[in-house]
mmCIF file of C-alpha atoms in Angstrom:
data_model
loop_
_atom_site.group_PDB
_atom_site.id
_atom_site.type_symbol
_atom_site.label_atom_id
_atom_site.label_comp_id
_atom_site.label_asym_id
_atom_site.label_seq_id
_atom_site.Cartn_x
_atom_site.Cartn_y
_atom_site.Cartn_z
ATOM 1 C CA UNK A 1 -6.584 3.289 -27.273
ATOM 2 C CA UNK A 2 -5.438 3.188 -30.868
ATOM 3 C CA UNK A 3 -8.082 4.033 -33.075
ATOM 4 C CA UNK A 4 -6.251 2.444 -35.899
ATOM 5 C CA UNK A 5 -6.723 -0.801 -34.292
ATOM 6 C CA UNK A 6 -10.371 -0.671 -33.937
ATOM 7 C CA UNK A 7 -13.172 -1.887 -35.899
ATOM 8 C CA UNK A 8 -15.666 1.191 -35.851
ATOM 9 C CA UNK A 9 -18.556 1.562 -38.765
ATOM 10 C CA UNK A 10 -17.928 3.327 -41.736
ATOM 11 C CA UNK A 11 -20.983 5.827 -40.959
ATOM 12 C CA UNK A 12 -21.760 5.857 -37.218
ATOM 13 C CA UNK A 13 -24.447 8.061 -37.640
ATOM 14 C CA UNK A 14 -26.846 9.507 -40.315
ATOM 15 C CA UNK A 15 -27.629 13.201 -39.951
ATOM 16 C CA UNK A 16 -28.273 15.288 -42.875
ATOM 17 C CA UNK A 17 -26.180 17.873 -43.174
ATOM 18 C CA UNK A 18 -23.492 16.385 -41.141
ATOM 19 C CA UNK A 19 -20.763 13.809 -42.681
ATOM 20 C CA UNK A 20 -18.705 11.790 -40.659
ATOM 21 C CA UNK A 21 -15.196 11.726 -41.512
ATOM 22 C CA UNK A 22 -12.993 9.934 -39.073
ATOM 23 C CA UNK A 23 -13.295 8.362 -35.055
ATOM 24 C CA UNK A 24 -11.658 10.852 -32.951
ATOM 25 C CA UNK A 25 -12.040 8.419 -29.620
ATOM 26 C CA UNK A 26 -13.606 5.941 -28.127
ATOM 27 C CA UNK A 27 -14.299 5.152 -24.424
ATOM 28 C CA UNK A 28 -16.362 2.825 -22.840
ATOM 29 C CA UNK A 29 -19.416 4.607 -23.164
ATOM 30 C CA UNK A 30 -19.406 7.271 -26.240
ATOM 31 C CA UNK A 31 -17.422 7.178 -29.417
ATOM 32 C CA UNK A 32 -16.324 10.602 -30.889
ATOM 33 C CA UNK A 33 -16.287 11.150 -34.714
ATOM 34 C CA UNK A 34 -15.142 14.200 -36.591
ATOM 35 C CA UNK A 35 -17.800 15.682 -39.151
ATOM 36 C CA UNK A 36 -18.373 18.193 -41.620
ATOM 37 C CA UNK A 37 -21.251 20.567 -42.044
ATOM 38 C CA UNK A 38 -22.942 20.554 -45.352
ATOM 39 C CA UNK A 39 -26.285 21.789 -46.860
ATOM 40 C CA UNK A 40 -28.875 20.481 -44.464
ATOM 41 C CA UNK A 41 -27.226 20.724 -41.200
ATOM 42 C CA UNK A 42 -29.320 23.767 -39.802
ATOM 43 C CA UNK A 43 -32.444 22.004 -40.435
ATOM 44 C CA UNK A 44 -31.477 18.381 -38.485
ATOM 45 C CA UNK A 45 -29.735 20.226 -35.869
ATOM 46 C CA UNK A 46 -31.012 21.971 -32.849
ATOM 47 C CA UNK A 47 -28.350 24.242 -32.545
ATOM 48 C CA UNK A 48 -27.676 26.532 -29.398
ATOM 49 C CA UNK A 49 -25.473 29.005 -31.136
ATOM 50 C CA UNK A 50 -26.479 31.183 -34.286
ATOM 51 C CA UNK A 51 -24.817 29.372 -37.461
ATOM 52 C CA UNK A 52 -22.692 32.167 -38.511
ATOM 53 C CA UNK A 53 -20.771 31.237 -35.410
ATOM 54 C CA UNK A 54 -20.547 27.448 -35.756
ATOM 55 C CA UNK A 55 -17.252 25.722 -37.527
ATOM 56 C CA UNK A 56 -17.083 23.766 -40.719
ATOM 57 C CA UNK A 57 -16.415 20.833 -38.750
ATOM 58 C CA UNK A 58 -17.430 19.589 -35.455
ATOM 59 C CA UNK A 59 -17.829 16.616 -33.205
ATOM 60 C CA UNK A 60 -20.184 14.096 -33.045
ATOM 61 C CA UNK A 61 -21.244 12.518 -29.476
ATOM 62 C CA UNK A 62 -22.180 9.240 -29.691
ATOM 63 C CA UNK A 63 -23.530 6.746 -27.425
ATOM 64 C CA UNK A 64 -22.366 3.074 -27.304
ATOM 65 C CA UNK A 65 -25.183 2.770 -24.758
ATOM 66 C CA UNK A 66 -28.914 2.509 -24.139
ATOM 67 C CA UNK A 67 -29.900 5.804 -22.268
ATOM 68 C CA UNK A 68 -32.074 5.422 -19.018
ATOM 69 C CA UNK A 69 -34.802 6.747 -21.254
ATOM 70 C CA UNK A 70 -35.945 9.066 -24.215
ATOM 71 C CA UNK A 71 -35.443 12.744 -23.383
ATOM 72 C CA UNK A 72 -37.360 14.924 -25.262
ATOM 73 C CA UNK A 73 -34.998 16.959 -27.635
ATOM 74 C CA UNK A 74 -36.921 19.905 -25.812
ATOM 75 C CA UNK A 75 -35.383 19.091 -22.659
ATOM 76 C CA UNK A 76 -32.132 18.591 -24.005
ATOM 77 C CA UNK A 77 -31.868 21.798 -25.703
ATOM 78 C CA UNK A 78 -32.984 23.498 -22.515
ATOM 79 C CA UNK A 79 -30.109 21.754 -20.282
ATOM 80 C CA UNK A 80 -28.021 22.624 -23.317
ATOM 81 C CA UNK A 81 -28.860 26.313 -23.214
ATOM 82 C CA UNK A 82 -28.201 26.176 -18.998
ATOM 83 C CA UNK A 83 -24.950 25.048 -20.004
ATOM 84 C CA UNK A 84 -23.918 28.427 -21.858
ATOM 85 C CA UNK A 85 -23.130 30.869 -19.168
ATOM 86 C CA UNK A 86 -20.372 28.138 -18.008
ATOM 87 C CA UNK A 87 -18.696 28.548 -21.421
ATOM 88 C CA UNK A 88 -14.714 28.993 -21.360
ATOM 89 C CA UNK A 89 -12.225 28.925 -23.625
ATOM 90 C CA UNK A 90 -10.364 25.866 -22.274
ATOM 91 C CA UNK A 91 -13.813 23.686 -22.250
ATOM 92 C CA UNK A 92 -14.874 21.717 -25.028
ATOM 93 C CA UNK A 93 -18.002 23.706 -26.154
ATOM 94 C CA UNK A 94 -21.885 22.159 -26.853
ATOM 95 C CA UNK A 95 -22.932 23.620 -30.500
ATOM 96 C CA UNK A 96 -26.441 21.260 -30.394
ATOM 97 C CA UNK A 97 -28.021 17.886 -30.873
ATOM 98 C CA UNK A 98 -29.377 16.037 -33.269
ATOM 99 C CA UNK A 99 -32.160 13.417 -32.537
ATOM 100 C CA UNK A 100 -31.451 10.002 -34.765
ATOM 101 C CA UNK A 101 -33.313 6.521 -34.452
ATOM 102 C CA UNK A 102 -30.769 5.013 -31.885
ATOM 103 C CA UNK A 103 -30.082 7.857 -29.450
ATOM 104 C CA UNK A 104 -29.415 11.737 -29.302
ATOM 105 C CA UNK A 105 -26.325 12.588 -30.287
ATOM 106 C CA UNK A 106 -24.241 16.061 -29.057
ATOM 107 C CA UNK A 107 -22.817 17.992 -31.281
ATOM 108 C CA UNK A 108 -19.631 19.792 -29.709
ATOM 109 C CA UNK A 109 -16.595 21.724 -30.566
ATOM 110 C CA UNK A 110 -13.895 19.540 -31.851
ATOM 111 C CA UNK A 111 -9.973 19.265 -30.886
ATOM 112 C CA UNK A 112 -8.890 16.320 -33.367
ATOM 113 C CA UNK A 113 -5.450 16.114 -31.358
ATOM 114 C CA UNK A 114 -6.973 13.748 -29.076
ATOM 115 C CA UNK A 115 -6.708 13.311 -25.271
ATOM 116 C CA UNK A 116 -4.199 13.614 -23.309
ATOM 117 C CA UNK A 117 -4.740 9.987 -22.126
ATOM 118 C CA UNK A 118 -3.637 8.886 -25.752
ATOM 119 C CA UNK A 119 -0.784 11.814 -25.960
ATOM 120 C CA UNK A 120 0.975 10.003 -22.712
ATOM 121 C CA UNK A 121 0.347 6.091 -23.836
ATOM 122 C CA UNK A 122 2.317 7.077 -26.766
ATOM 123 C CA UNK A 123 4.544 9.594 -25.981
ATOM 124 C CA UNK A 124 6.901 11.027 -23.166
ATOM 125 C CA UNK A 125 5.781 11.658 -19.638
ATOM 126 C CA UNK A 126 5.380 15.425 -19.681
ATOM 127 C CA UNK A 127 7.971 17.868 -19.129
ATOM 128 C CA UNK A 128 7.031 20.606 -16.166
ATOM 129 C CA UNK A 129 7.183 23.453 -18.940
ATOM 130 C CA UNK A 130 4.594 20.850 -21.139
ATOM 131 C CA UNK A 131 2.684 20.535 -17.719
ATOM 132 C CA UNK A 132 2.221 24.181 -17.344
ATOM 133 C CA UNK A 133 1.299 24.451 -20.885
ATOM 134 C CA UNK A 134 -1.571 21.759 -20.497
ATOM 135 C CA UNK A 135 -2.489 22.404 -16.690
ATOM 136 C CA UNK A 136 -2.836 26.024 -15.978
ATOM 137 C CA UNK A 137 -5.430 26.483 -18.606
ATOM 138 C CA UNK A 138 -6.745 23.557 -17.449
ATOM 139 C CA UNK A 139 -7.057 25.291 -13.949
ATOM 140 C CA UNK A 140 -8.412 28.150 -15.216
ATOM 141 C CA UNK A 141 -11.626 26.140 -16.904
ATOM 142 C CA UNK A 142 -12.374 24.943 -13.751
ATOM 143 C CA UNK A 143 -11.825 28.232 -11.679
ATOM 144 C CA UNK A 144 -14.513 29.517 -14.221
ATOM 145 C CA UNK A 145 -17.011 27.004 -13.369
ATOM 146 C CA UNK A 146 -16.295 27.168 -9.759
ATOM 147 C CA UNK A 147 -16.975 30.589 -9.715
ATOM 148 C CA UNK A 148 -19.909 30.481 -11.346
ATOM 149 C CA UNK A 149 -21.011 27.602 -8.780
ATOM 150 C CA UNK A 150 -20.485 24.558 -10.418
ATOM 151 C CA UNK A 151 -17.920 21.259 -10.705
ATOM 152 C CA UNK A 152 -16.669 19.070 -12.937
ATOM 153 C CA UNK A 153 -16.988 16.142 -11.200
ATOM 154 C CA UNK A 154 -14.491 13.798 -13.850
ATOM 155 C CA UNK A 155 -10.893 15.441 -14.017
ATOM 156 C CA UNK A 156 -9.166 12.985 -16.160
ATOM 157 C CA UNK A 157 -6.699 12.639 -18.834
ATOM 158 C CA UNK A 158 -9.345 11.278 -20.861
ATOM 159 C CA UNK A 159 -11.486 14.331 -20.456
ATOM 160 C CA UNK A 160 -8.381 16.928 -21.152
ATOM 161 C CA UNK A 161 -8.626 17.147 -24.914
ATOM 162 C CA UNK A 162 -5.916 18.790 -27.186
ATOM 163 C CA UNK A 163 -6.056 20.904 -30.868
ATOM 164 C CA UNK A 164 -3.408 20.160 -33.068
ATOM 165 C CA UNK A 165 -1.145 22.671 -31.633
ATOM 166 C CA UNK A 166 -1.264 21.265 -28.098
ATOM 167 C CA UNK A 167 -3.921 23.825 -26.596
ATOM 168 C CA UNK A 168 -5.947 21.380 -23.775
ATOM 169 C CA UNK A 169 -9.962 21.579 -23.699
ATOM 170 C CA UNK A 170 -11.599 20.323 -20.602
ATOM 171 C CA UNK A 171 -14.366 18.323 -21.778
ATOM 172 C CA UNK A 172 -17.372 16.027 -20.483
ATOM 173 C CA UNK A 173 -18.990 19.164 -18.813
ATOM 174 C CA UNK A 174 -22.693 17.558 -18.546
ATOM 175 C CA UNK A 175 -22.238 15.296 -21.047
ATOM 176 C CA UNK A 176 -23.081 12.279 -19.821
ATOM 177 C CA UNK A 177 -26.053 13.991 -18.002
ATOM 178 C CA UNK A 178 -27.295 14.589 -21.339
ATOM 179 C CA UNK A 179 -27.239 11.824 -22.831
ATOM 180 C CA UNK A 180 -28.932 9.886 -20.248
ATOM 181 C CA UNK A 181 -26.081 8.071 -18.626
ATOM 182 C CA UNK A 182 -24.485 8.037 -15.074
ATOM 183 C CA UNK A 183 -22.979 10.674 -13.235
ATOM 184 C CA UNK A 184 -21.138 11.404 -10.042
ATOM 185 C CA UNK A 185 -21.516 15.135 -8.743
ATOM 186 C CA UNK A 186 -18.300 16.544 -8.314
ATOM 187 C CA UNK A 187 -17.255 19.291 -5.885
ATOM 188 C CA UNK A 188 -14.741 22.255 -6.758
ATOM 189 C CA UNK A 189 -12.523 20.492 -4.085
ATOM 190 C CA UNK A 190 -12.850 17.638 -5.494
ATOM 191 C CA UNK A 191 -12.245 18.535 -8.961
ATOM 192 C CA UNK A 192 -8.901 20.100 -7.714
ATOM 193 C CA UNK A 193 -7.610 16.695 -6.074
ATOM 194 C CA UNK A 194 -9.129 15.414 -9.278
ATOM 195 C CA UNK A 195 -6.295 17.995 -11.171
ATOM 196 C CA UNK A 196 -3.494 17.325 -8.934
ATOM 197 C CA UNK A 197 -3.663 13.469 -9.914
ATOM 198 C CA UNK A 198 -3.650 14.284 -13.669
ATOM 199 C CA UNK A 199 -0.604 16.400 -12.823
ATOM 200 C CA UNK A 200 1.183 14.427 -11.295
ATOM 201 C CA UNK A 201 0.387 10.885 -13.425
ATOM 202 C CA UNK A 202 1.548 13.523 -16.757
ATOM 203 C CA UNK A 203 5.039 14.209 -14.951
ATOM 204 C CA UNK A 204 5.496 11.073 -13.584
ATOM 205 C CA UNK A 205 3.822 8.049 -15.625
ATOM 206 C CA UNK A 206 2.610 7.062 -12.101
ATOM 207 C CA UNK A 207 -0.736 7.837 -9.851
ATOM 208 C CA UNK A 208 0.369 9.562 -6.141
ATOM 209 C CA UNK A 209 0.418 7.099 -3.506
ATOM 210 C CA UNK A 210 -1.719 8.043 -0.421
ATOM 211 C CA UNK A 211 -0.394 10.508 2.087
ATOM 212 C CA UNK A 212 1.662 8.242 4.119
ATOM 213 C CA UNK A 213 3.756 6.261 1.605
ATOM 214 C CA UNK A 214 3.942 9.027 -1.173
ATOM 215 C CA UNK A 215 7.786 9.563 -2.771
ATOM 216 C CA UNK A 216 8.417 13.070 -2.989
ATOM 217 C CA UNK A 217 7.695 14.718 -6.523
ATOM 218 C CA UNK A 218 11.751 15.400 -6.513
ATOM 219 C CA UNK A 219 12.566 11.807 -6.060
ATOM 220 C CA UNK A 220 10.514 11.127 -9.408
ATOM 221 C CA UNK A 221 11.315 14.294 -11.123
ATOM 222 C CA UNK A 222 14.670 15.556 -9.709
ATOM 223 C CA UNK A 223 14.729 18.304 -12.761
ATOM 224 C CA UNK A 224 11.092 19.944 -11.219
ATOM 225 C CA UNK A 225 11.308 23.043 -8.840
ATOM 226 C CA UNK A 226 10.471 22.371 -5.585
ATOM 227 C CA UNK A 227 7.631 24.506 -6.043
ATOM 228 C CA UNK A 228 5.455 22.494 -8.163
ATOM 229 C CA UNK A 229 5.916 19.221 -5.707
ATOM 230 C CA UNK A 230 4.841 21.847 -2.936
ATOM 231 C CA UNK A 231 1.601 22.634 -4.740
ATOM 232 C CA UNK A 232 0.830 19.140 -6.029
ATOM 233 C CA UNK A 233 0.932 17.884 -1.940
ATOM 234 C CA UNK A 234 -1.311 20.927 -0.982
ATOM 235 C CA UNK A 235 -3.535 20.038 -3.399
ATOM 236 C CA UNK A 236 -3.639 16.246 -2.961
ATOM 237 C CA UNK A 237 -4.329 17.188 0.884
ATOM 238 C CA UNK A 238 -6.734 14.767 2.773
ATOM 239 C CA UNK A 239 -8.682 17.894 3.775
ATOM 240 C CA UNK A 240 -10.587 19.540 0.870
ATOM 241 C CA UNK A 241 -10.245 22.575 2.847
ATOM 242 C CA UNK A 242 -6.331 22.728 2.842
ATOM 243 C CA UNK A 243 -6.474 22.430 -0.709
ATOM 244 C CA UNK A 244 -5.397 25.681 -2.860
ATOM 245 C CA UNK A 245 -8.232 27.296 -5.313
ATOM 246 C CA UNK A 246 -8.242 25.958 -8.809
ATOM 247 C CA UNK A 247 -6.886 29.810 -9.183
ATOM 248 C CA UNK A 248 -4.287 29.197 -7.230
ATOM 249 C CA UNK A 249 -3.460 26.108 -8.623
ATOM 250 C CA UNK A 250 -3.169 27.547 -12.050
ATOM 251 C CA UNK A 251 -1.081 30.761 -10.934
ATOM 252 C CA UNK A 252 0.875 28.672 -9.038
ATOM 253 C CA UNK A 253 2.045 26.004 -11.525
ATOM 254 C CA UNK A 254 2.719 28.762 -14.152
ATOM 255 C CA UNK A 255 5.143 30.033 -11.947
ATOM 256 C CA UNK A 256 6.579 26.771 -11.793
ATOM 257 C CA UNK A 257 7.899 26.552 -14.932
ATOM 258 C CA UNK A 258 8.733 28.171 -18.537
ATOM 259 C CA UNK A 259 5.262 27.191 -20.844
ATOM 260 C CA UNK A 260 6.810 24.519 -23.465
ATOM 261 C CA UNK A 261 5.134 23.498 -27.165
ATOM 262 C CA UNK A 262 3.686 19.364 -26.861
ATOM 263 C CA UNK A 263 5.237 17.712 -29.857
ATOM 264 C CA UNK A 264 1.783 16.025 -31.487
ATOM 265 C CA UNK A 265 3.960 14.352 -34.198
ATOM 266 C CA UNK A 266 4.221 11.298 -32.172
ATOM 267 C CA UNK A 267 0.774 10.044 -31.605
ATOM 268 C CA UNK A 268 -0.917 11.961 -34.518
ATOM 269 C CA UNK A 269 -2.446 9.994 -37.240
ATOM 270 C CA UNK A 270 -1.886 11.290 -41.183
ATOM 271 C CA UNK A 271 -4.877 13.137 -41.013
ATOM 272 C CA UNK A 272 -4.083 15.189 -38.021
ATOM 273 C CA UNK A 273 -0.555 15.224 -39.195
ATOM 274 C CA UNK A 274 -1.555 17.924 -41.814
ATOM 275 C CA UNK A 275 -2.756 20.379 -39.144
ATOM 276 C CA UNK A 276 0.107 20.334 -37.354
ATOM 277 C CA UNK A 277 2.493 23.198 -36.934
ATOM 278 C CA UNK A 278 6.216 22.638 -37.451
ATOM 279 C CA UNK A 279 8.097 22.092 -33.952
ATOM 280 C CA UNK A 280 11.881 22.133 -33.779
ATOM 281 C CA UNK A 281 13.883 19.381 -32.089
ATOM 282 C CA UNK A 282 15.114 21.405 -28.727
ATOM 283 C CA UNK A 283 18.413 20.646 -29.236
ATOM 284 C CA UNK A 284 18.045 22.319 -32.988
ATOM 285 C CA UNK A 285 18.864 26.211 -33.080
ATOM 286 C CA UNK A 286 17.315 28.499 -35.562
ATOM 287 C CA UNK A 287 19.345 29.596 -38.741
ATOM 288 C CA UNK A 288 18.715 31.445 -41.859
ATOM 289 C CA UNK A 289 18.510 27.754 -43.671
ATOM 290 C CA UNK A 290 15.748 26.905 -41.563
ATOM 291 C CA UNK A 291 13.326 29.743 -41.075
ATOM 292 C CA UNK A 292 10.966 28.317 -43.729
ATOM 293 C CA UNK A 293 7.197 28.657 -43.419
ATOM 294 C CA UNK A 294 7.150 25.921 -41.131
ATOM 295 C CA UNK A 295 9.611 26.973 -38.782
ATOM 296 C CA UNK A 296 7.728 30.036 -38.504
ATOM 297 C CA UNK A 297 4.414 29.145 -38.096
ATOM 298 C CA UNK A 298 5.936 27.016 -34.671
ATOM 299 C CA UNK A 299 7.541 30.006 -33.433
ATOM 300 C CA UNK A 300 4.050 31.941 -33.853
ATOM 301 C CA UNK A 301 2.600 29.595 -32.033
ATOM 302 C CA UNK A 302 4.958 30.258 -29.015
ATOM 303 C CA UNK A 303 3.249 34.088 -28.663
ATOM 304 C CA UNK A 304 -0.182 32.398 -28.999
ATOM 305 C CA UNK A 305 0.476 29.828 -26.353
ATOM 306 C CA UNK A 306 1.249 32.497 -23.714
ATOM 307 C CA UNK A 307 -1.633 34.390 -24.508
ATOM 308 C CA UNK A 308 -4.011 31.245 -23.555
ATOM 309 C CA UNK A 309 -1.833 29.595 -21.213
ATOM 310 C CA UNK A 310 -0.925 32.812 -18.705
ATOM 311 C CA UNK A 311 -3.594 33.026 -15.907
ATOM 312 C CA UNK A 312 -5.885 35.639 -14.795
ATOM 313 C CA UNK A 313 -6.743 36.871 -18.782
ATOM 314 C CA UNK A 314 -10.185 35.446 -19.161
ATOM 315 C CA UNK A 315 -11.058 35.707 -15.070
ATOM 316 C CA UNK A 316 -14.457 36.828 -14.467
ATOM 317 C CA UNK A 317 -14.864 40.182 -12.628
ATOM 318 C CA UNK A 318 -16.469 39.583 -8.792
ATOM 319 C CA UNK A 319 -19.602 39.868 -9.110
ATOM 320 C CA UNK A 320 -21.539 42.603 -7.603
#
């Protein structure tokens, strides 16, 4: 959805200390607004995290919806709190809530690139290096929370959120929970299936048929190694116990291709525009005219990207 077509309120919310300063996104249930902290904020916030820690801006959670009932902030917090051992660097992160005269309202980490929903309605289909870049971290979330013996439950585009720079946050972890609305349980089988679909509807602009009338991924996406069609079919399998680990599935696809930079310029509105770094055409080589400071604040990024996109570097040790 373009948020440059909609009609949203000037101020969604009013929480001292917090001022709204632009719609982020907007589903059918929540809309997501970018806000800075001021003077004020730790007093009207129940935060979960000390405030030395917490960012100069952050999200704002809102419902569009009546809950099923009043939760005590209390509660909230508490559920809140349970959330924190399942924090990982590729999920979106709960910082608090804030209680207002309409409905709660999360406070959370933001990534003001948008979703990856709104990166493929107006841009390119991903590339398989642009899939590995979004998708193994992706994996990686998930393995985290599977590990620690829980699901996601709502793999989606929609729920894949991105930083300026292209770096994917898995979000919706017990949001909805929280704020009083619906929610399926997912299962880490599931939630891989779940993956596998995103995958392949990024590569190919088009959901996987079922198991019978399915095209090959190499009839889509002739330029994709066979290996990354293989892993896609195990992990679309029927049989959620054929299915590969979400470890696995984020080894695997890294192997599957060389991690490539998103280009955020297309979709990015001239607010997130300013945050963006500098990406060169690929058919533009490097020379001496070029290397400005933008040119080499992208190609800093490309040592950054590896760092959070290369599996198995934030893995949890077994437990004992």
């Amino acid at each position: 959805m373009d948020l440059r077509s909609l009609s949203l309120p000037s101020s969604p919310v009013k929480i001292p200390g917090l001022t709204p300063l632009r719609p982020l996104g907007v589903g059918g249930r929540c809309a997501v607004w970018l806000a800075r902290r001021t003077c004020g904020a730790d007093s009207a916030v129940d935060w979960i995290l000390p405030s030395k820690k917490l960012p100069e801006t952050v999200a704002l959670k809102i419902p569009l919806q009546s809950a099923r009932g009043s939760v005590p902030t209390r509660t909230l917090r508490a559920e809140l709190e349970a959330m924190v051992p399942l924090l990982h660097e590729h999920l979106v992160k709960p910082l608090g809530i804030a209680s207002t005269a309409g409905a709660p309202v999360l406070i959370l980490q933001a990534y003001t690139g948008g979703s990856l929903a709104r990166f493929l309605r107006t841009s390119r289909m991903l590339t398989p290096g642009q899939a590995v870049t979004v998708f193994s971290p992706v994996a990686q979330a998930l393995a985290h929370l599977h590990d620690c013996g829980a699901a996601h439950g709502d793999v989606s585009a929609a729920n894949i959120l991105l930083t300026p720079e292209g770096r994917p946050g898995l979000a919706d972890l017990g949001d909805s929970t929280l704020l009083g609305m619906e929610h399926t349980a997912g299962t880490a089988a599931g939630d891989i299936r779940q993956l596998a679909i995103a995958t392949w509807y990024a590569l190919t602009g088009q959901l996987p048929d079922g198991d019978q009338r399915r095209a090959p991924l190499a009839a889509l996406l002739p330029r994709a190694r066979r290996e990354l069609g293989v892993l896609l079919e195990d992990a679309l399998e029927a049989d959620p116990g054929s299915r590969p680990s979400a470890w696995e599935f984020a080894s695997e696809i890294y192997r599957c291709a060389e991690p490539e930079a998103l280009d955020m310029t297309a979709h990015a509105d001239d607010a997130t525009l300013q945050e963006l770094p500098t990406v060169l055409p690929a058919t533009q080589k490097p020379g001496p005219h070029r290397r400005g400071t933008g040119f080499l604040r992208f190609w800093g990024l490309v040592p950054r990207m590896r760092r959070w996109i290369r599996p198995g570097s934030s893995r949890p040790q077994d437990a004992a």
